[in-house]
CSV table of C-alpha atoms and ligand atoms in Angstrom, one decimal:
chain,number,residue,atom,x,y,z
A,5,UNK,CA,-83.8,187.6,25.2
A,6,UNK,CA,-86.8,185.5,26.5
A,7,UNK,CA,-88.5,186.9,29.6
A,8,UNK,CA,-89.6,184.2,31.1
A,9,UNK,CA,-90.3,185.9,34.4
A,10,UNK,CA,-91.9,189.6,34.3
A,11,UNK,CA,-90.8,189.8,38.2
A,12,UNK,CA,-87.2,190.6,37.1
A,13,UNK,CA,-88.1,193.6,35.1
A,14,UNK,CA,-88.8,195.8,37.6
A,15,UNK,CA,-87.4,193.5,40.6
A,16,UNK,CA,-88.9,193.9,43.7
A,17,UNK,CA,-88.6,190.3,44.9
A,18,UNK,CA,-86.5,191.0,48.3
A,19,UNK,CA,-87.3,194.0,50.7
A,20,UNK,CA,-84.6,196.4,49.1
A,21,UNK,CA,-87.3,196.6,46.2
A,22,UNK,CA,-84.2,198.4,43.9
A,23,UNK,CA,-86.2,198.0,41.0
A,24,UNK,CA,-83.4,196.8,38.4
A,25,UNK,CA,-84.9,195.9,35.6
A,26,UNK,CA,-82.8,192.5,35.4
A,27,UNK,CA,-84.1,191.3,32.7
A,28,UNK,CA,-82.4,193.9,30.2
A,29,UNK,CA,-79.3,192.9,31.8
A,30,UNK,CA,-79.5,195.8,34.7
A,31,UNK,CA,-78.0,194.4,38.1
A,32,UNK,CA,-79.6,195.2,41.5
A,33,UNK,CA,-78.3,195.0,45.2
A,34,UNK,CA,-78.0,191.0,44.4
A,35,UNK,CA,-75.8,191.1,41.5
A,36,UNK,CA,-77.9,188.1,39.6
A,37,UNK,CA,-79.3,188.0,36.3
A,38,UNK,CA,-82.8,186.7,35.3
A,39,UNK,CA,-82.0,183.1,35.5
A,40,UNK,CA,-80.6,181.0,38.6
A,41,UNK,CA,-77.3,180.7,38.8
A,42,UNK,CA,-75.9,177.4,41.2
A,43,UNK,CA,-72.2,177.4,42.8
A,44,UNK,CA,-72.5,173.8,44.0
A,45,UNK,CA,-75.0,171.1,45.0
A,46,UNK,CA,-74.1,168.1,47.3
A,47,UNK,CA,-75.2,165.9,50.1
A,48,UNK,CA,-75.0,168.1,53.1
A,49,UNK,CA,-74.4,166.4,56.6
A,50,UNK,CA,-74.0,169.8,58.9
A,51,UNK,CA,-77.6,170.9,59.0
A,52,UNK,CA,-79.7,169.9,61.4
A,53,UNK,CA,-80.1,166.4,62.5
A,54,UNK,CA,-83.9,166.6,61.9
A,55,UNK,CA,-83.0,167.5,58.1
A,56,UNK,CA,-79.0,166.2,57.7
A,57,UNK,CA,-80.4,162.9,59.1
A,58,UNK,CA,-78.0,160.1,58.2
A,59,UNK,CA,-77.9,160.0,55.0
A,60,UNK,CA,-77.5,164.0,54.4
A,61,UNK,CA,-79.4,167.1,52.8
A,62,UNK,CA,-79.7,167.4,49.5
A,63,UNK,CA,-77.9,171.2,49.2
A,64,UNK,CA,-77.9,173.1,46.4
A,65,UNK,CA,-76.1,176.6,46.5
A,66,UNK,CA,-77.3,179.7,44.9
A,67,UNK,CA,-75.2,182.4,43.9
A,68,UNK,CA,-75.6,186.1,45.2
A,69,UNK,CA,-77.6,187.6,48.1
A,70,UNK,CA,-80.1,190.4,49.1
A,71,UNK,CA,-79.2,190.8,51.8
A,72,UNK,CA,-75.3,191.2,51.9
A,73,UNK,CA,-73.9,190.8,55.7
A,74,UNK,CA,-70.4,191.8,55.6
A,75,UNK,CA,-69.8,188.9,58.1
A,76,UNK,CA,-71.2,186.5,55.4
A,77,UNK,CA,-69.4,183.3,56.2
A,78,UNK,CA,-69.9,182.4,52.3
A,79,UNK,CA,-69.4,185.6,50.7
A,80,UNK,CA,-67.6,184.2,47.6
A,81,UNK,CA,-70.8,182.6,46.9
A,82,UNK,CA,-73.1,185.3,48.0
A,83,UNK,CA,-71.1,187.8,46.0
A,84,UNK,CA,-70.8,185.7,42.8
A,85,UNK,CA,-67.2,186.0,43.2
A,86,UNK,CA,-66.6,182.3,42.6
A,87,UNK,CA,-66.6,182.5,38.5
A,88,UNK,CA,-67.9,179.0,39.2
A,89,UNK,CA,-71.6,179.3,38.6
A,90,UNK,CA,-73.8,177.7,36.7
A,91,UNK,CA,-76.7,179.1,35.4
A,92,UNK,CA,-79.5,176.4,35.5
A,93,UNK,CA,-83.0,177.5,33.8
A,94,UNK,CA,-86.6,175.4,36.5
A,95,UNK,CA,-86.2,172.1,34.3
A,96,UNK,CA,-82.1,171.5,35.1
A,97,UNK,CA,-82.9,172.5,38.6
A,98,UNK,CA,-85.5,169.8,38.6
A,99,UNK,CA,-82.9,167.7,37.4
A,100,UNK,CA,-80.3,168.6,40.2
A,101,UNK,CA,-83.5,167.7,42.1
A,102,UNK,CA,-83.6,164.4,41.2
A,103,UNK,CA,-80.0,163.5,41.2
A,104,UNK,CA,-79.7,164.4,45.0
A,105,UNK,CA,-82.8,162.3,45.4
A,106,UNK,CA,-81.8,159.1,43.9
A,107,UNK,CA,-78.1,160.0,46.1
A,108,UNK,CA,-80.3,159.4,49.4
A,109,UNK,CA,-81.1,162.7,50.4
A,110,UNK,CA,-83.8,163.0,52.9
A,111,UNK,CA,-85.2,166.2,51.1
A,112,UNK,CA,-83.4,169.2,48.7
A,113,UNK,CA,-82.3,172.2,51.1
A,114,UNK,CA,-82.6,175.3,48.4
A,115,UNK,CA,-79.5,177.9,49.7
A,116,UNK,CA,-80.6,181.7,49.3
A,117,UNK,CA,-83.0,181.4,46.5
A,118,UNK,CA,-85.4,184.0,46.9
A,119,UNK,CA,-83.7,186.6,44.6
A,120,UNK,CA,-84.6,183.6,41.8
A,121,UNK,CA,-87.9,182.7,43.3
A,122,UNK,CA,-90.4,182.9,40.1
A,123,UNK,CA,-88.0,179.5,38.5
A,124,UNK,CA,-87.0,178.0,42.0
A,125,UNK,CA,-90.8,177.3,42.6
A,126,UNK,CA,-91.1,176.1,39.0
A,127,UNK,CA,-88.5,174.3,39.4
A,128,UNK,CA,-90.2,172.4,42.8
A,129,UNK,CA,-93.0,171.8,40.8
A,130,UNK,CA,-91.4,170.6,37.8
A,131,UNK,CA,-89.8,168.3,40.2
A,132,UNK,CA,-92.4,167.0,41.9
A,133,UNK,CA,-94.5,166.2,38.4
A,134,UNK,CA,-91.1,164.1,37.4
A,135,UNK,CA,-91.5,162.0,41.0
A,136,UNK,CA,-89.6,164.1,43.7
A,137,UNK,CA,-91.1,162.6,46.7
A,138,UNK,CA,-88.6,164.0,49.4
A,139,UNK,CA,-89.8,167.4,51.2
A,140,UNK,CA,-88.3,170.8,49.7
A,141,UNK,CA,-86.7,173.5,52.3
A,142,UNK,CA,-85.6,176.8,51.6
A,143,UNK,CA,-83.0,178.1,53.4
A,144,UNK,CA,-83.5,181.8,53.9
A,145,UNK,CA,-82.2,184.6,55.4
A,146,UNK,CA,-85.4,186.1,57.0
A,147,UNK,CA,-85.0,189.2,54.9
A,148,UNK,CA,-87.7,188.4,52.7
A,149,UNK,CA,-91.1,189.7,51.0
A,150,UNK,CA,-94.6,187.5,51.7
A,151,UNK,CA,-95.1,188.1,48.2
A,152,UNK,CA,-92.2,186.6,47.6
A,153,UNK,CA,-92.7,183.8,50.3
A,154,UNK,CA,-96.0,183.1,48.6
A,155,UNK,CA,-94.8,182.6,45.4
A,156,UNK,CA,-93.7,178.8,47.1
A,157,UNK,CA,-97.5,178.0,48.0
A,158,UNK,CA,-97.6,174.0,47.3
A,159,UNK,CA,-94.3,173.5,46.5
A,160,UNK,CA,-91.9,174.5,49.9
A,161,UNK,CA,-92.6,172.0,52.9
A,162,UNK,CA,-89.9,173.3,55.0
A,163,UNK,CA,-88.6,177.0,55.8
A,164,UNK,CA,-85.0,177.1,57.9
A,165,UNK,CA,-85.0,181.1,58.0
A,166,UNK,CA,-82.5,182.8,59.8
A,167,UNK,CA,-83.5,185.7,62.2
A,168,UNK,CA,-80.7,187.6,62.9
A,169,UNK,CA,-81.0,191.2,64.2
A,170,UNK,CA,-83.3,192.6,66.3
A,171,UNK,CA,-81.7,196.4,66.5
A,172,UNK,CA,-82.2,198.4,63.7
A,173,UNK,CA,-78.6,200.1,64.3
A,174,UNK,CA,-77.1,196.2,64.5
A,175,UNK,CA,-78.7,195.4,60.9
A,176,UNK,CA,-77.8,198.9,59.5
A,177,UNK,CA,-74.0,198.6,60.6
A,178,UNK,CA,-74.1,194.7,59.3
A,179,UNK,CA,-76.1,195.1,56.1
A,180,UNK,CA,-77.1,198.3,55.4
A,181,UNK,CA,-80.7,198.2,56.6
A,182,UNK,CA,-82.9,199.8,59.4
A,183,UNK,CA,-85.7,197.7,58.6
A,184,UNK,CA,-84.7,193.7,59.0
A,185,UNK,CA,-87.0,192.9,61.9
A,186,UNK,CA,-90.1,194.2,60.7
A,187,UNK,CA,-89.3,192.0,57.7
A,188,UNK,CA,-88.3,189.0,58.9
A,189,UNK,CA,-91.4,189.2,61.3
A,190,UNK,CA,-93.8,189.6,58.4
A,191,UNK,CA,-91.8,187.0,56.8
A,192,UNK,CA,-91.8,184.7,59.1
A,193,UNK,CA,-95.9,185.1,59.9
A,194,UNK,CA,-96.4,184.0,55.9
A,195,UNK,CA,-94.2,180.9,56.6
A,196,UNK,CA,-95.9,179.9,59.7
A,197,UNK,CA,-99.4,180.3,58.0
A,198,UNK,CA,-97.8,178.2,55.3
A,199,UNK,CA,-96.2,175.6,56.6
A,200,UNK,CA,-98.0,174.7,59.8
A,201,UNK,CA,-96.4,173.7,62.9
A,202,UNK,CA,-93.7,171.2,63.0
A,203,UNK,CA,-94.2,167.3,61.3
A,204,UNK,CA,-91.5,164.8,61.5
A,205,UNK,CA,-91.7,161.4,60.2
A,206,UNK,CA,-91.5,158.4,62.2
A,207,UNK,CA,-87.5,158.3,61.0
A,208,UNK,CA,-87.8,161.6,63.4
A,209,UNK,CA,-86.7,163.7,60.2
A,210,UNK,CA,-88.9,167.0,59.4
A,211,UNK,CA,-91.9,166.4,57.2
A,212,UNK,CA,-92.8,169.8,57.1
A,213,UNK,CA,-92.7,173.2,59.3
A,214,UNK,CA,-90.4,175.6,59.7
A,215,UNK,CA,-86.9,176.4,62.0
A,216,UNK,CA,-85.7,179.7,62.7
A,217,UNK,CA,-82.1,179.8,63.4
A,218,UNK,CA,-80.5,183.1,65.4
A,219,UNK,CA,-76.6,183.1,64.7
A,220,UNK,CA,-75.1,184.8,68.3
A,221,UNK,CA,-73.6,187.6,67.2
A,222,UNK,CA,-69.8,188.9,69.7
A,223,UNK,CA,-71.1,191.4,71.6
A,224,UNK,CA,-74.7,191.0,71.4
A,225,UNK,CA,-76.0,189.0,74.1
A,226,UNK,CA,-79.2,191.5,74.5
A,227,UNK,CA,-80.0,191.3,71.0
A,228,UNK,CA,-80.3,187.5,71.2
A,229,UNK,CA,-82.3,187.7,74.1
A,230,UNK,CA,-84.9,190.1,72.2
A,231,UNK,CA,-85.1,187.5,69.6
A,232,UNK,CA,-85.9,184.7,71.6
A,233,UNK,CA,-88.5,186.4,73.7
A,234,UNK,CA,-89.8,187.4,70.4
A,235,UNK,CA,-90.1,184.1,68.9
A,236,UNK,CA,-91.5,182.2,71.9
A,237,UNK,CA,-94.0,184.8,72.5
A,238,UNK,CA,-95.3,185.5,69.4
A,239,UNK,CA,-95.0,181.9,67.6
A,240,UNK,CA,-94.7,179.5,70.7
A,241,UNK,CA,-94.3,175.6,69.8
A,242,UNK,CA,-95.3,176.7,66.2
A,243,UNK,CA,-91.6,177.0,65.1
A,244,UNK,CA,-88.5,175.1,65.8
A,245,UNK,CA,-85.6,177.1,67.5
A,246,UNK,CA,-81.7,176.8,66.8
A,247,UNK,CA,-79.8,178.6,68.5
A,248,UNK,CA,-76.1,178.7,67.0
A,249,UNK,CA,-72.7,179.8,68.5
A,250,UNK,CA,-70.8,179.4,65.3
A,251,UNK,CA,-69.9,183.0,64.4
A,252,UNK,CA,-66.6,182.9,62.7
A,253,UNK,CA,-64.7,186.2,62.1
A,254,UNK,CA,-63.7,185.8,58.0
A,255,UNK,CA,-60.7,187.8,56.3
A,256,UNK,CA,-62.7,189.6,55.2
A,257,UNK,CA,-64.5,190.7,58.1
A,258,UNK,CA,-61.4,191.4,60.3
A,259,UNK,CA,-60.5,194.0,57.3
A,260,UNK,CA,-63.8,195.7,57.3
A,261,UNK,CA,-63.3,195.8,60.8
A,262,UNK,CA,-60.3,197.5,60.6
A,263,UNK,CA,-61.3,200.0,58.5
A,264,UNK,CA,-64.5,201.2,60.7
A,265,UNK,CA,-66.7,199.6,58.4
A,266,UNK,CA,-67.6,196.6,60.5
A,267,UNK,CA,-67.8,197.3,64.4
A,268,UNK,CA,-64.6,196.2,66.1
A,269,UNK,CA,-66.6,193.6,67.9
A,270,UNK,CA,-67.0,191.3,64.7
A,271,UNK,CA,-63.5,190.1,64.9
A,272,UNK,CA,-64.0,188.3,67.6
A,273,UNK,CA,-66.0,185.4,68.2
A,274,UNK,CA,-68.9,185.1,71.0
A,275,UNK,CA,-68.1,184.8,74.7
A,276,UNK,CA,-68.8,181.2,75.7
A,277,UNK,CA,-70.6,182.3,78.6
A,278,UNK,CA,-72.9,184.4,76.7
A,279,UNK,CA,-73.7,181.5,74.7
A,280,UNK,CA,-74.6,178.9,77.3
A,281,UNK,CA,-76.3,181.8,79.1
A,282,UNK,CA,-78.9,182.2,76.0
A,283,UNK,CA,-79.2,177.6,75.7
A,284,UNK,CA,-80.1,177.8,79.2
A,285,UNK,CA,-82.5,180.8,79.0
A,286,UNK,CA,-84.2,178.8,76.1
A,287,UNK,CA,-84.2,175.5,78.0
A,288,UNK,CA,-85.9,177.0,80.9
A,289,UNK,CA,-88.4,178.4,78.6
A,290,UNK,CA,-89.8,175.2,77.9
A,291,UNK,CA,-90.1,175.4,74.3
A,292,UNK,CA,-90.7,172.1,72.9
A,293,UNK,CA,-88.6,171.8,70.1
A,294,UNK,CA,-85.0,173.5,70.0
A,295,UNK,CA,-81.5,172.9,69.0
A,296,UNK,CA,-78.5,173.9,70.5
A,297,UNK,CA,-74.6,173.7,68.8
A,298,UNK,CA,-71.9,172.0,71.1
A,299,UNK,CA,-69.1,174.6,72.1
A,300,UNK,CA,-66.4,173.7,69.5
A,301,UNK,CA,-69.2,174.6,66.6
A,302,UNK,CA,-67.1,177.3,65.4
A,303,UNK,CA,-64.0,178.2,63.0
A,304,UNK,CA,-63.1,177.9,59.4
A,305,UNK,CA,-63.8,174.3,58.7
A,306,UNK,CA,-66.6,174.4,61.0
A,307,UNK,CA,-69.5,171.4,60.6
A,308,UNK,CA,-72.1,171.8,62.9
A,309,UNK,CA,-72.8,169.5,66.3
A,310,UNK,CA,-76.3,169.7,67.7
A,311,UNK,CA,-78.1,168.8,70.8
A,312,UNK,CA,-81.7,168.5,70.3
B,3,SF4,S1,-83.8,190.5,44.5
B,3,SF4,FE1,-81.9,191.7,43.9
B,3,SF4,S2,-82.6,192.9,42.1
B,3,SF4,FE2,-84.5,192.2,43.2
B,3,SF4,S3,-85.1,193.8,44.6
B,3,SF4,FE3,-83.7,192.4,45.7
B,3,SF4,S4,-81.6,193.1,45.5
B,3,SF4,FE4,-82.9,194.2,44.0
């Protein structure tokens, strides 16, 4: 087989650093092979309204995760259970590119890439050389390498990175890992320095910049509140906040819970109270730039409301 991408043969293009040599067909933590592989790409209207807009974001889903949150909300797609993927090599992502483009979309909103990242920024590039004028996101989960981050110099214009634990014994029972703060820190240091502080157009969409989005977790009101003093010490109005109540417990996540391999809390959903008790914290904070989700935003068919 073609290498195209020496990365994958010793893969250490996510934080877990397993090593698989992917492209002799080895699987890592991720599950993915040495070529992107989409589940679906559509105009998305539940991002947002600074990148949904009117007229939606242009969404395309990758298959498999690093990271693997046994919450996942998506974790047909993040598992690569869906036996519905398409494996799409820079130039027919470029092409996706331009379809959702020509469809409206205020900019393409790239859904957990970074375990493909050497052809997702080809593909950007290839994009842009073939007239994609509309910015390009990624869509992160936080738990990512600068190296990694870097590899998107010139061609992302917009990071919307989760941050989602601050305990190392909340991301251990979740996913497995002691070390996703000190990650997403670091991670989120290399967007900043690459992105800049927030731009929107005069249609008040997002030019360029990046949002970190903290999902409330049931049970975890403190480690919300570490997150948010984290983020407005340390990054101030150079990042946008969103703040999101939409924790849904899945199927799957009310089993693990049942058999201890989830704590018991994560088949529940987050105390309302809680919730507004962390939008008002942040309002009084005077941050400049944050979104909030209306109380209804969760449950199975959930599409997010904001107030900005
Ligand atoms: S991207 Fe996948 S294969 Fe590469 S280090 Fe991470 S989990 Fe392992």
């Amino acid at each position: 087989m073609e290498i195209r991408y020496p990365q994958y043969s010793h893969c250490t293009l996510c934080p877990r650093e397993c090593g698989a040599d992917r492209n002799s067909g080895q699987k890592g933590f991720c599950g993915m092979p040495p070529v992107p592989v989409v589940n679906i790409y559509r105009l998305h209207f539940g991002e947002e309204p600074c990148i949904s807009g009117t007229r939606g974001s242009g969404t395309v889903f990758f298959e498999g995760c690093d990271l693997g949150c046994r919450f996942c909300q998506n974790y047909r797609i993040s598992n690569g259970a869906t036996g519905k993927g398409q494996v799409c090599r820079a130039e027919e992502l470029a092409g996706i590119y331009m379809e959702l483009q020509e469809q409206g979309a205020h900019n393409i909103n790239l859904v957990t890439p970074m375990h493909f990242a050497p052809d997702v920024a080809d593909s950007i590039r290839a994009a842009r050389a073939g007239g994609l004028n509309i910015p390009a996101a990624l869509n992160i989960s936080g738990y990512d390498r600068t190296y990694t981050i870097e590899l998107f110099e010139g061609a992302a214009d917009i990071f919307l990175t989760d941050f989602k634990f601050y305990s190392p014994e909340l991301s251990l029972a979740v996913c497995g890992v002691r070390d996703y703060m000190q990650n997403a820190v670091k991670a989120l240091d290399t967007m900043v320095s690459m992105a800049g502080k927030p731009v929107f157009g005069t249609d008040g969409m997002l030019v360029s910049g990046v949002i970190v989005r903290h999902l409330m977790l049931p049970g975890h009101l403190f480690d919300t509140k570490k997150i948010l003093d984290l983020l407005l010490d340390r990054y101030g109005d150079g990042i946008i906040i969103s703040l999101m109540n939409q924790y849904t417990p899945t199927k799957q996540a009310i089993s693990l819970c049942g058999q201890n391999k989830l704590p018991a809390e994560f088949a529940g959903r987050v105390n309302k109270e809680h919730y507004n008790a962390m939008c008002d914290y942040l309002s009084l904070s005077g941050h400049p730039c944050c979104y909030m989700q209306m109380e209804d935003a969760s449950g199975d068919d959930w599409i997010p409301e904001f107030r900005y």
